Coordinates of C-alpha atoms in Angstrom, one line a residue:
X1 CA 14.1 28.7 10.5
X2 CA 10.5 29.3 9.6
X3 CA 9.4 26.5 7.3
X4 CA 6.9 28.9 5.9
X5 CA 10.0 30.6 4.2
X6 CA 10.9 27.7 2.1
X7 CA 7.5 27.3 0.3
X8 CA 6.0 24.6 2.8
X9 CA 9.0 22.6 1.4
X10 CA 8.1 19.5 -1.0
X11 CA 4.2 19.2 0.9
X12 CA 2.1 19.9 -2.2
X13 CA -1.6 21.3 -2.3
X14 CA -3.7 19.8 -4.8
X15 CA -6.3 22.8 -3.8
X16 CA -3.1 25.3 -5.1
X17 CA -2.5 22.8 -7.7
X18 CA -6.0 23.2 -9.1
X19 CA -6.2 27.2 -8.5
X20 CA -3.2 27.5 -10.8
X21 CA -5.3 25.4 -13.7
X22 CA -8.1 27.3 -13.5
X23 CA -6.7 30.9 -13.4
X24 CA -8.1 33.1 -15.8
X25 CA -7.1 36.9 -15.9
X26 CA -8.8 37.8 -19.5
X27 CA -12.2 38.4 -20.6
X28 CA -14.4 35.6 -20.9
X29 CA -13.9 33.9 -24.8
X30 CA -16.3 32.0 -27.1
X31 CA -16.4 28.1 -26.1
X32 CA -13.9 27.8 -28.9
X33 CA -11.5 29.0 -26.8
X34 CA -8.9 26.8 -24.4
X35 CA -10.6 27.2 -21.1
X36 CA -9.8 25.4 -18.2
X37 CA -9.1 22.2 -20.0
X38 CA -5.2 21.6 -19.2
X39 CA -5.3 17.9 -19.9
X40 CA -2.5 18.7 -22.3
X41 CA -0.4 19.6 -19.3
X42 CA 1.3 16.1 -18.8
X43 CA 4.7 15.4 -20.3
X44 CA 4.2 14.8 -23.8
X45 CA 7.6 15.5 -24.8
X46 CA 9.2 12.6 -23.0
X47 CA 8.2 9.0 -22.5
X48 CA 8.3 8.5 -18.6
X49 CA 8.0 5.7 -16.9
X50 CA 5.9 6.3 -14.1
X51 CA 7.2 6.7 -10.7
X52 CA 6.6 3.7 -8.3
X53 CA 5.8 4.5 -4.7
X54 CA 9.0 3.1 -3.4
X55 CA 10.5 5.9 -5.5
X56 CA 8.0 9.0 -4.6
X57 CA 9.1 8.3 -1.2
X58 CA 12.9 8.2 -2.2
X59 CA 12.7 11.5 -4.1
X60 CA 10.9 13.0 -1.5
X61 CA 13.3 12.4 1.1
X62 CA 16.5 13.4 -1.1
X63 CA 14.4 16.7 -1.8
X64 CA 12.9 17.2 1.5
X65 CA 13.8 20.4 3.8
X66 CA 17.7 20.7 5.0
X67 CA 18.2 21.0 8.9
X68 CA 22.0 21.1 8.9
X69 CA 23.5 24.2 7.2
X70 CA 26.6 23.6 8.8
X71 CA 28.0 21.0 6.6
X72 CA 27.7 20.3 3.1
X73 CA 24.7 18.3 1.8
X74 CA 24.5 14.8 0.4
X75 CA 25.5 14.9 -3.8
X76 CA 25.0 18.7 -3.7
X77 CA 28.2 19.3 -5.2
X78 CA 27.4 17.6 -8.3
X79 CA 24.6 19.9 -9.5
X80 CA 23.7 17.9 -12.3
X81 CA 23.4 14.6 -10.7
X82 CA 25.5 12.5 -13.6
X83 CA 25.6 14.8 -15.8
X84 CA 27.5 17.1 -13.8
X85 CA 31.1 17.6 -15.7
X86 CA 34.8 18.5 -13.9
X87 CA 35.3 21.8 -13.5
X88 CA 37.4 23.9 -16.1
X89 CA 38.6 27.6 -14.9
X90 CA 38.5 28.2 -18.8
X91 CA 36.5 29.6 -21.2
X92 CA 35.0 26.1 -22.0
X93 CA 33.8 25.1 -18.8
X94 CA 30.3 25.2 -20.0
X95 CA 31.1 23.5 -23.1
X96 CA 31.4 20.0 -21.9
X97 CA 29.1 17.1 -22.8
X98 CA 27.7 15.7 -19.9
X99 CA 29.6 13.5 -18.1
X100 CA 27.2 10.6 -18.8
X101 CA 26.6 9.9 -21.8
X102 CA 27.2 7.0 -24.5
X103 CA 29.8 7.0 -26.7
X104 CA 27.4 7.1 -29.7
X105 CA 25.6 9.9 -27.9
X106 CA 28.9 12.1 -27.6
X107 CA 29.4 11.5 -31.1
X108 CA 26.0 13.2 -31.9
X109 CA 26.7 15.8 -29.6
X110 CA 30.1 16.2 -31.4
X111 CA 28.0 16.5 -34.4
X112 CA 25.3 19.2 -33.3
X113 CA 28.1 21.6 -31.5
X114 CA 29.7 21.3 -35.2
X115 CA 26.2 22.4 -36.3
X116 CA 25.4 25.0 -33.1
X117 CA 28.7 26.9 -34.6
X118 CA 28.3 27.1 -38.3
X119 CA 28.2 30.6 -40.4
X120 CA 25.6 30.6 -42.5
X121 CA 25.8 32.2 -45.9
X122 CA 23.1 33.5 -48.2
X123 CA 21.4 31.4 -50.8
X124 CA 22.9 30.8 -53.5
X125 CA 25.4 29.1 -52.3
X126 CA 28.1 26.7 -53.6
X127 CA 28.1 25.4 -49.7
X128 CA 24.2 23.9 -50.0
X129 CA 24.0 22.9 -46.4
X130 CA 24.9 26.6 -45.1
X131 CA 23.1 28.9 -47.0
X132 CA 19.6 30.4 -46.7
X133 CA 21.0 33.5 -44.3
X134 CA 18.5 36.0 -43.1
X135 CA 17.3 38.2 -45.3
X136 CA 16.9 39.5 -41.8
X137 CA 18.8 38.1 -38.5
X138 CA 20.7 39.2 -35.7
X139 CA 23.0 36.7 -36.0
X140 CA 24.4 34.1 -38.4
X141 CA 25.5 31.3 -36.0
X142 CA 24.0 30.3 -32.9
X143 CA 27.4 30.2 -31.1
X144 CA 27.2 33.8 -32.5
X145 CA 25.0 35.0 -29.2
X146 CA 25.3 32.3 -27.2
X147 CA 29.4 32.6 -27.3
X148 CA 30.9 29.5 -25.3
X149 CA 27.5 28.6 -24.0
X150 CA 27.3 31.2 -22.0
X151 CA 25.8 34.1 -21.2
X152 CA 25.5 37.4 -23.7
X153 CA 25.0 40.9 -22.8
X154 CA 23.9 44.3 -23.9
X155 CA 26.2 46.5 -26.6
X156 CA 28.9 48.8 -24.5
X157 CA 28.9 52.1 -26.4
X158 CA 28.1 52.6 -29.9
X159 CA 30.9 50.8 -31.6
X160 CA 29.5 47.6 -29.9
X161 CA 27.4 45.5 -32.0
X162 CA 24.0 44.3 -30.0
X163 CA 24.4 40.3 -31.6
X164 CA 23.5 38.8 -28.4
X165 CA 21.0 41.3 -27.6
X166 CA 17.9 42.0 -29.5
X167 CA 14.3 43.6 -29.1
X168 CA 10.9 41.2 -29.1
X169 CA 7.9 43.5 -30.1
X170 CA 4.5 42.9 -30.0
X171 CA 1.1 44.4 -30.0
X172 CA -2.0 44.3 -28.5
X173 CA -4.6 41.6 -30.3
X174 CA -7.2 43.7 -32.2
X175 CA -9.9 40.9 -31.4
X176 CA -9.3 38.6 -28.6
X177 CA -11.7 35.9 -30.5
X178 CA -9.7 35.9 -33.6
X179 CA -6.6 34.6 -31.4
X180 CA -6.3 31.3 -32.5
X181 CA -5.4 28.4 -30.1
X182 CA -6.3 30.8 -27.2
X183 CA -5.1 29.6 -23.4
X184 CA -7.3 30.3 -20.3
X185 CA -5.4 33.4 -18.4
X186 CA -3.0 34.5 -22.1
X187 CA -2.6 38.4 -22.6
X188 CA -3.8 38.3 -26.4
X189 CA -0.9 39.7 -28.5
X190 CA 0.1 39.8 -31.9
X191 CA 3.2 40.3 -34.1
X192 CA 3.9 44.3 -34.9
X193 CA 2.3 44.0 -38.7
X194 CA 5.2 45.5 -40.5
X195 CA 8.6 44.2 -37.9
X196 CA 6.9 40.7 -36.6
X197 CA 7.9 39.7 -33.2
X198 CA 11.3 40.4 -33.1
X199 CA 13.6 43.2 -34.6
X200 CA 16.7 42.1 -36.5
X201 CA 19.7 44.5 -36.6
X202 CA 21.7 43.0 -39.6
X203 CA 20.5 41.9 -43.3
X204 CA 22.2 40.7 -46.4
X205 CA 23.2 43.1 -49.0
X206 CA 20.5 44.7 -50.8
X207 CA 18.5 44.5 -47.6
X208 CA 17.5 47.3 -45.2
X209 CA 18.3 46.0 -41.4
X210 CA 14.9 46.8 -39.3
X211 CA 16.6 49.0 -36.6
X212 CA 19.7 49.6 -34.8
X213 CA 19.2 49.3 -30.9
X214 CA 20.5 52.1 -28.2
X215 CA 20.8 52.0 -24.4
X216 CA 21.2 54.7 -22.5
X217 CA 21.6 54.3 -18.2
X218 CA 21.0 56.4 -15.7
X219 CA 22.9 55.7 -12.4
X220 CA 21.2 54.4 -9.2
X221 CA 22.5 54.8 -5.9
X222 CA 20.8 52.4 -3.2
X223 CA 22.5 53.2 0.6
X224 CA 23.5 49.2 2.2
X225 CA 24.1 48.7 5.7
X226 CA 27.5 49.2 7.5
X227 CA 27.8 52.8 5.3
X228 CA 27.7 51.1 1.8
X229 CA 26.8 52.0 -1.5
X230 CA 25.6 50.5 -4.3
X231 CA 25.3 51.6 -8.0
X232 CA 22.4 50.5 -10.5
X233 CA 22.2 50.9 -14.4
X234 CA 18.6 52.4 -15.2
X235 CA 18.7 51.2 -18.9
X236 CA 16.4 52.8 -21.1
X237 CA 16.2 51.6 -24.7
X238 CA 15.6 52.6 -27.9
X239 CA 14.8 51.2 -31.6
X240 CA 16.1 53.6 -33.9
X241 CA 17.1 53.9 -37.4
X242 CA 14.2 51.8 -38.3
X243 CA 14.3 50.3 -41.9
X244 CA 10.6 49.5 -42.6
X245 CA 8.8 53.2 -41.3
X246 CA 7.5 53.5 -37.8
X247 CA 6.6 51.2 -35.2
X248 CA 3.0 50.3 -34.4
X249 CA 1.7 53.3 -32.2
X250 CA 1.2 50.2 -29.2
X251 CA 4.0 48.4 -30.3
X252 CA 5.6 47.0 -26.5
X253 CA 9.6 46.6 -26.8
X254 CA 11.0 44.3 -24.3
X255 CA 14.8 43.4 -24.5
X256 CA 16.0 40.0 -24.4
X257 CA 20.3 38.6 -23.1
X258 CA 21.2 35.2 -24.5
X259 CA 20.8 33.3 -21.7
X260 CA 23.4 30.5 -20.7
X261 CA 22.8 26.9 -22.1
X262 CA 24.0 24.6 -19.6
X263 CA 21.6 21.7 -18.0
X264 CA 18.5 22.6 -20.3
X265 CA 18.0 19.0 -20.8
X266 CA 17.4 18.3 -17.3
X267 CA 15.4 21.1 -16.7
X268 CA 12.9 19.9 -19.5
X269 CA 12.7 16.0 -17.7
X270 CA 11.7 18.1 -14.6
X271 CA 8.2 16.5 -14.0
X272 CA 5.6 18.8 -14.4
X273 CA 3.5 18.2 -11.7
X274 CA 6.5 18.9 -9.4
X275 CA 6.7 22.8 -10.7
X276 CA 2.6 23.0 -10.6
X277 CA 2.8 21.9 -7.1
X278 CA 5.2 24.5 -6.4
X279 CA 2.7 27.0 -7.2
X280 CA 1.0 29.3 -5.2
X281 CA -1.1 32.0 -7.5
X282 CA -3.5 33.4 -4.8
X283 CA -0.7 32.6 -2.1
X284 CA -2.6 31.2 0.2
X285 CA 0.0 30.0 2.7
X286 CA 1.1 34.4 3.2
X287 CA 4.7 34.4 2.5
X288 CA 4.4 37.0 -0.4
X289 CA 5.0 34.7 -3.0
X290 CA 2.8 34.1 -5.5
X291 CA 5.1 31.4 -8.7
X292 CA 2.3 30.9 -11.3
X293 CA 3.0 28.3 -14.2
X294 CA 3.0 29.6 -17.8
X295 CA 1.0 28.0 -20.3
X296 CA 2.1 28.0 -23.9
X297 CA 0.9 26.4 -27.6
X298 CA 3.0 23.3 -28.5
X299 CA 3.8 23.6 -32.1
X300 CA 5.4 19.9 -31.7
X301 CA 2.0 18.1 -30.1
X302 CA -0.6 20.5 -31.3
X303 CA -1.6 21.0 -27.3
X304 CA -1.0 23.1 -24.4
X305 CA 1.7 22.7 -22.4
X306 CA 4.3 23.9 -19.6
X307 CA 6.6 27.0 -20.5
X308 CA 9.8 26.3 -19.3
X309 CA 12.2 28.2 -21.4
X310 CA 12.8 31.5 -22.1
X311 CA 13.1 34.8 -20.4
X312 CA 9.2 34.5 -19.6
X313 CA 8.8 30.8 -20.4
X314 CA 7.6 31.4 -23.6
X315 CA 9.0 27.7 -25.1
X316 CA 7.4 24.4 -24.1
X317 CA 10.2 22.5 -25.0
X318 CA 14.7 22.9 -26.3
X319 CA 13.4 21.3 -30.0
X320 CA 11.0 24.4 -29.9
X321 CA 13.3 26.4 -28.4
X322 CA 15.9 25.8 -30.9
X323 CA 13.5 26.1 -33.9
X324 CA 12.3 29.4 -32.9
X325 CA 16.2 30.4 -32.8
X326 CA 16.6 29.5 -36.5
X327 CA 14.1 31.2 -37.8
X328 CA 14.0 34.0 -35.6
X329 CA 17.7 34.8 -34.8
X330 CA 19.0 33.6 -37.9
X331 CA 16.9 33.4 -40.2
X332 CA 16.0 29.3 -41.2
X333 CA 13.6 27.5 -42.2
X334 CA 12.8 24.1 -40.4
X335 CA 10.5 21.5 -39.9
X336 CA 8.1 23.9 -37.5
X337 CA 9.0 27.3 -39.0
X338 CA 9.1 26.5 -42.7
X339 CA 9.2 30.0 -44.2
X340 CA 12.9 30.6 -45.9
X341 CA 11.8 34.5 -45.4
X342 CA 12.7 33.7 -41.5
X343 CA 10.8 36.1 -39.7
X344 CA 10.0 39.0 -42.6
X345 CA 6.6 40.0 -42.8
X346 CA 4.0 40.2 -45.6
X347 CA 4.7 44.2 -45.5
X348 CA 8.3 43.2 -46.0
X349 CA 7.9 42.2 -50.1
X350 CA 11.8 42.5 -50.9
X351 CA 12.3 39.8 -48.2
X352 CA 9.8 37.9 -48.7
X353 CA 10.6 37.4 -52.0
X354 CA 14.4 37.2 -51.8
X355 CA 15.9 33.6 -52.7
X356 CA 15.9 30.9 -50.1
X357 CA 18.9 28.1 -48.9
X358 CA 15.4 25.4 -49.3
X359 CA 17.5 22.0 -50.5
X360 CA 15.2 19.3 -51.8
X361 CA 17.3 16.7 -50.1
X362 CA 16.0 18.3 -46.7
X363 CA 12.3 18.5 -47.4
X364 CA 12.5 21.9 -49.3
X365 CA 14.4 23.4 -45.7
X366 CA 17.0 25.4 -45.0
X367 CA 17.6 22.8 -41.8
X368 CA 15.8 19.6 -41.4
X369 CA 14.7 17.7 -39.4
X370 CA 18.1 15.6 -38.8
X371 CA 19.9 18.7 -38.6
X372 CA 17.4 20.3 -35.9
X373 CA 17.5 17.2 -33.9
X374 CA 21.3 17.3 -33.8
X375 CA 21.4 20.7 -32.3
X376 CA 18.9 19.8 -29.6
X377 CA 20.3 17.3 -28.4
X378 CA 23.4 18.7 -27.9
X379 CA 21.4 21.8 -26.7
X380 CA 20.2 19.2 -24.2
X381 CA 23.1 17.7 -22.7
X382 CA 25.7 20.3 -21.9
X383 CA 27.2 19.1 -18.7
X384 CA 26.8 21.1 -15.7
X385 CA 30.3 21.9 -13.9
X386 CA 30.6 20.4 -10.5
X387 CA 30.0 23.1 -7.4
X388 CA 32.9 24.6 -5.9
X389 CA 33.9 25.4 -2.4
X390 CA 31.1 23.4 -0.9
X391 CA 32.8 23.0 2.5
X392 CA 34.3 26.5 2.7
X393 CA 32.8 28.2 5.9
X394 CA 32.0 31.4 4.0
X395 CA 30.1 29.6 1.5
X396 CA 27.9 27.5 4.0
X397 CA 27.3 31.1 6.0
X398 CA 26.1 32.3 2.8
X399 CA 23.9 29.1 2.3
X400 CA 22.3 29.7 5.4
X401 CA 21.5 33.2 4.8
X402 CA 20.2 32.6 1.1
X403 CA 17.3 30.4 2.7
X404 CA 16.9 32.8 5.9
X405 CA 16.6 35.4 3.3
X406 CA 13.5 33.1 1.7
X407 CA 16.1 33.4 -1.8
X408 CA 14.5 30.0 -1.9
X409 CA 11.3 30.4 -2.5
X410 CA 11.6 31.1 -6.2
X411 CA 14.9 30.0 -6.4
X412 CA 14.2 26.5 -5.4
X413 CA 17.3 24.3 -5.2
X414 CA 16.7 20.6 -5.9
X415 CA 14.4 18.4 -8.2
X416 CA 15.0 14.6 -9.2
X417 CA 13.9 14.1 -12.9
X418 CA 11.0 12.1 -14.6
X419 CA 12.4 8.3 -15.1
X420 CA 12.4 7.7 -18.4
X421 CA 12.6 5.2 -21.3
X422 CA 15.4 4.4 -23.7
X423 CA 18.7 5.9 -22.7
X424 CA 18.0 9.3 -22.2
X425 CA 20.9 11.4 -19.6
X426 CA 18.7 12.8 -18.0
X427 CA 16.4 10.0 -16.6
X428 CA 16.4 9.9 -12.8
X429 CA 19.0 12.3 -12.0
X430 CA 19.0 14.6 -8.1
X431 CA 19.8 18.2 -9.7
X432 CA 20.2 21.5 -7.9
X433 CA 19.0 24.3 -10.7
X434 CA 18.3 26.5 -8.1
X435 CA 15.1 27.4 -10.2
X436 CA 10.9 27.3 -9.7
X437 CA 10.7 27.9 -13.6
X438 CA 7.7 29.9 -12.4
X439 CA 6.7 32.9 -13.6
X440 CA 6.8 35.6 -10.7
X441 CA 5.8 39.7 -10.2
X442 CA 9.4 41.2 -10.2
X443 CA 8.2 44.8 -9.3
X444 CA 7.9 48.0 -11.5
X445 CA 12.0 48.0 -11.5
X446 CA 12.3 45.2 -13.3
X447 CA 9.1 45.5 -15.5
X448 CA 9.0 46.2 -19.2
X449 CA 5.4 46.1 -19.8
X450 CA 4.8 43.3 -22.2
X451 CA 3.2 40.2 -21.6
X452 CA 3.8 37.3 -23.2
X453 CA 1.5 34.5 -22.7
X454 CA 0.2 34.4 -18.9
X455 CA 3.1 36.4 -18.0
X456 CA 2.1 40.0 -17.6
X457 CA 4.6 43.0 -18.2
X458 CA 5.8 42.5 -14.4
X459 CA 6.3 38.6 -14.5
X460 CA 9.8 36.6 -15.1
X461 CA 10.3 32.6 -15.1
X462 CA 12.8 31.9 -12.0
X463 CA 16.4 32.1 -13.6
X464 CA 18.6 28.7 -12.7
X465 CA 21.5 29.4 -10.8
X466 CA 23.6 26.8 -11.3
X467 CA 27.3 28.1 -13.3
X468 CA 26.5 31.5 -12.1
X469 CA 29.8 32.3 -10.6
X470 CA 31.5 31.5 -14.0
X471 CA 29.7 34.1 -16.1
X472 CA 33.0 35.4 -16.0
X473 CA 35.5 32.9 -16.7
X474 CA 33.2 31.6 -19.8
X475 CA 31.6 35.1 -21.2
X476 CA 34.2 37.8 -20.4
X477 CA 31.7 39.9 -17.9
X478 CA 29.7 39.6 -14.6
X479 CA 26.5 41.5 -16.5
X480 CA 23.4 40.1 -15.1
X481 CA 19.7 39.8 -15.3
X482 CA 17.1 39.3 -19.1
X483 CA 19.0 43.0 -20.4
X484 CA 22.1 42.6 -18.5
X485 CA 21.8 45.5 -16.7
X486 CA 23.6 44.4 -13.8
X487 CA 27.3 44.2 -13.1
X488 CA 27.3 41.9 -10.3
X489 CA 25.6 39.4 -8.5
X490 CA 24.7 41.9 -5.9
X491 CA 23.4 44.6 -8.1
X492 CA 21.4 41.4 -9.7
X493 CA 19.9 41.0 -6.0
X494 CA 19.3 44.8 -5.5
X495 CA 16.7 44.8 -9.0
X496 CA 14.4 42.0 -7.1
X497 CA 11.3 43.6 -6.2
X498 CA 7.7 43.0 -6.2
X499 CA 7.1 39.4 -4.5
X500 CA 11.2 39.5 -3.7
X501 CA 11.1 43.2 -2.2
X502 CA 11.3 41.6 1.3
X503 CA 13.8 39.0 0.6
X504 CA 16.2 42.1 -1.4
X505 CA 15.6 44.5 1.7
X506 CA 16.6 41.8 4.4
X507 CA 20.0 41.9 2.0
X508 CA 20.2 45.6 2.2
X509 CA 19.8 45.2 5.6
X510 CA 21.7 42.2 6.8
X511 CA 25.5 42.6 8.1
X512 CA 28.0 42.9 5.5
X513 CA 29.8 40.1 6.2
X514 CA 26.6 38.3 5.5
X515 CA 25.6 40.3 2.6
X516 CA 29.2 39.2 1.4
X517 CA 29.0 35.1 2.4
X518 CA 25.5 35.3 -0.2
X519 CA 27.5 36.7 -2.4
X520 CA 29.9 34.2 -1.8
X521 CA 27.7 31.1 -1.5
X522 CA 26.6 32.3 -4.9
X523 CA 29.7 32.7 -6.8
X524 CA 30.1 29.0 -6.1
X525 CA 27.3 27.8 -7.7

């Protein structure tokens, strides 16, 4: 097996390591500007113990490049390392706290899924510690789109509601140097002036709701080997009964799934210098793949720092993450978004000026600081349900051909995590995410034409793998992808293009008994 298709496997190039620091696809900005200063880039968010050599050599033997595909590999059915949870063919397999934590840990976590679930009401409200609702949201709980933990999808026909499916918008920046807190390589962007950055579909009463959202698909067929077919959904989407007059005339639309919410705690203790290294913007070693790193403001440390989560990477960090879900999705203020408007604009005057759920016992908030830390953390450690089938024949034929394919050179299987201090879950753990968490060019196909940060309109972060095969079992549907466009794992495949067009034609290509062991080797992750 070529090692070139598994990304030169765990042997680092500072020189790639340096191009992707310095990368810079924008005009040139006043010195005021972030330039190629990404000092910010270590791991501020966690306090890491630094790895002695004894141990760089231990990870990078557990991590190095497979030779045997004909058995299972060491620990690989526990995708989560310790955290990794018994499996449950239920609907709450992904709603299990990980399988190592304390007992006054799994208390808090009790505490924050208590918190994760709650309705909120509009302010006034006789129930203090709920209310301070919208005026505008598209939902009113967070279990509300993220349903089980799992994975959302687009609204089936028009009696559907779209509440785990909504619209970011965004326009182009009028001035470049007015962009405050600018990062070397960022597509300048701003919020639409009159809708923001995102477009809620619900209100409270006496509120107008900012749009209702369509899709309409046109059917693809795309001819397989062996004489079969394949069908694709061509979505095409549209904001319309918009409350609040027209959109910006260059207002970019880009749909956004709740994604799943297993492992995101190990993901974040993920040393960043292991995804830089993984990086290869210019690829120089020719294998077509080109994972550049995302860049992004921390609101928490006042620096730049490493996207990790989001459809495009957008979030530095899960207490970001979450925060940005408050006030965004729901509509509540915090620590880092304080506005009890949520996410109305100055243009918006009604709600902006509508009352707020701000207590004085939680620093004038709607959700304070206790509260957000509560539902981070159990963000954080949502176990990971242990691999299935990892000795079945099929699914080791379908191991094999994922990494002939070179599926894992964007999807790359194993990391250990940063040691680190206190009694954190997620110190020092061998996972298999099955992610880069790069941002790559997934072809005109899958483009929709709106960057966010140093991701351009064709560029996606690497989705993690792992509880793929029990979409299913935990959401109801096998809908796949950042719109849920696809209705299996292989039309999921068949979108790839750009730096994965080879990898999805070898699939079209390969024998169908191979195409279905992938498929397979998949379904048990």
């Amino acid at each position: 097996m070529p090692i070139s298709m598994h990304r030169e496997w765990m042997k680092p190039s500072s020189r790639l390591f340096a191009a992707t620091l310095v990368a810079v696809t924008t005009p040139v900005l006043p010195t005021t500007a972030l330039a190629d200063d990404w000092s910010g880039l270590e791991d501020v968010h966690l306090d890491v113990i630094s790895r002695t050599a004894e141990e760089r050599e231990r990870v990078s033997a557990v991590t190095s490049m497979p030779q045997d595909f004909s058995e299972p590999w060491a620990f690989e059915e526990n995708s989560a390392g310790a955290q990794t949870v018994r499996l449950r063919q239920t609907a709450d397999a992904f709603s299990q706290p990980a399988a190592n934590l304390s007992f006054e840990q799994e208390l808090d976590f009790r505490v924050g899924n208590g918190m994760f679930k709650r309705i909120w009401v509009s302010a006034p409200a006789s129930t203090l510690a709920s209310d301070g609702l919208g005026p505008l949201f598209n939902a009113r709980s967070c279990q509300r789109c993220h349903l089980k933990d799992g994975r959302g999808h687009p609204p089936e026909g028009p009696e559907d509601t779209a509440v785990s499916t909504f619209l970011r918008i965004s326009v182009r920046a009028p001035d470049m140097a007015e962009v405050e807190r600018y990062i070397a390589g960022t597509h300048p962007t701003a919020p639409d002036p009159v809708y923001g950055t995102q477009l809620q579909d619900f209100s409270l009463p006496g509120h107008t709701p900012e749009y209702r959202l369509q899709v309409q698909y046109e059917e693809i067929e795309v001819p397989l080997s062996g004489g079969e077919v394949a069908r694709l959904r061509q979505p095409l989407y549209s904001a319309t009964e918009l409350g609040y007059g027209p959109l910006h005339a260059e207002a970019m639309l880009s749909p956004r799934v709740a994604p799943q919410m297993i492992g995101m705690g190990l993901l974040e203790a993920v040393p960043t210098q292991d995804i830089l290294e993984w990086a290869d913007p210019e690829d120089a070693n020719g294998d077509g793949i080109s994972g550049r790193a995302q860049v992004v403001w921390s609101e928490v440390h006042d620096r730049p720092v490493l996207g990790r989560f989001g459809h495009k990477a957008g979030n530095p960090s899960i207490l970001e993450q979450t925060a940005s879900a408050f006030a965004g999705d729901i509509g509540i203020s915090n620590p880092i978004h304080r506005a009890g408007s949520g996410e109305c604009t100055d243009a918006q005057t009604d709600c902006a000026a509508a009352l707020h759920g701000g207590d004085p016992e939680q620093d004038g908030l709607e959700i304070d600081q206790a509260g957000l830390d509560l539902v981070t953390f159990y963000s954080r450690t949502l176990g990971v349900p242990a691999r299935r089938d990892v000795d079945d024949p099929q699914v080791l034929r379908g191991r094999e051909v994922f990494f002939d394919t070179g599926c894992a050179s964007c999807h790359r299987p194993n990391y250990v995590t940063h040691r680190l201090d206190g009694e954190n879950p997620a110190s020092f753990q061998l996972i298999w995410p099955y992610t880069d968490m790069l941002l790559h060019d997934m072809g005109s196909g899958l483009a929709d034409h709106r960057p966010e940060g140093r991701a351009d309109g064709r560029e996606w972060r690497t989705a993690p793998l792992w509880g793929i095969g029990l979409t299913e079992t935990v959401s109801g549907h096998t809908q796949f992808l950042h719109d849920g466009r696809a209705r299996s794992l292989l039309e999921a495949v068949l979108w790839h293009g750009g730096e994965a067009e080879t990898a999805k034609a070898k699939v079209v290509a390969m024998h169908p008994d191979d195409r279905k062991a992938l498929i397979r080797f998949l379904e048990s992750l």
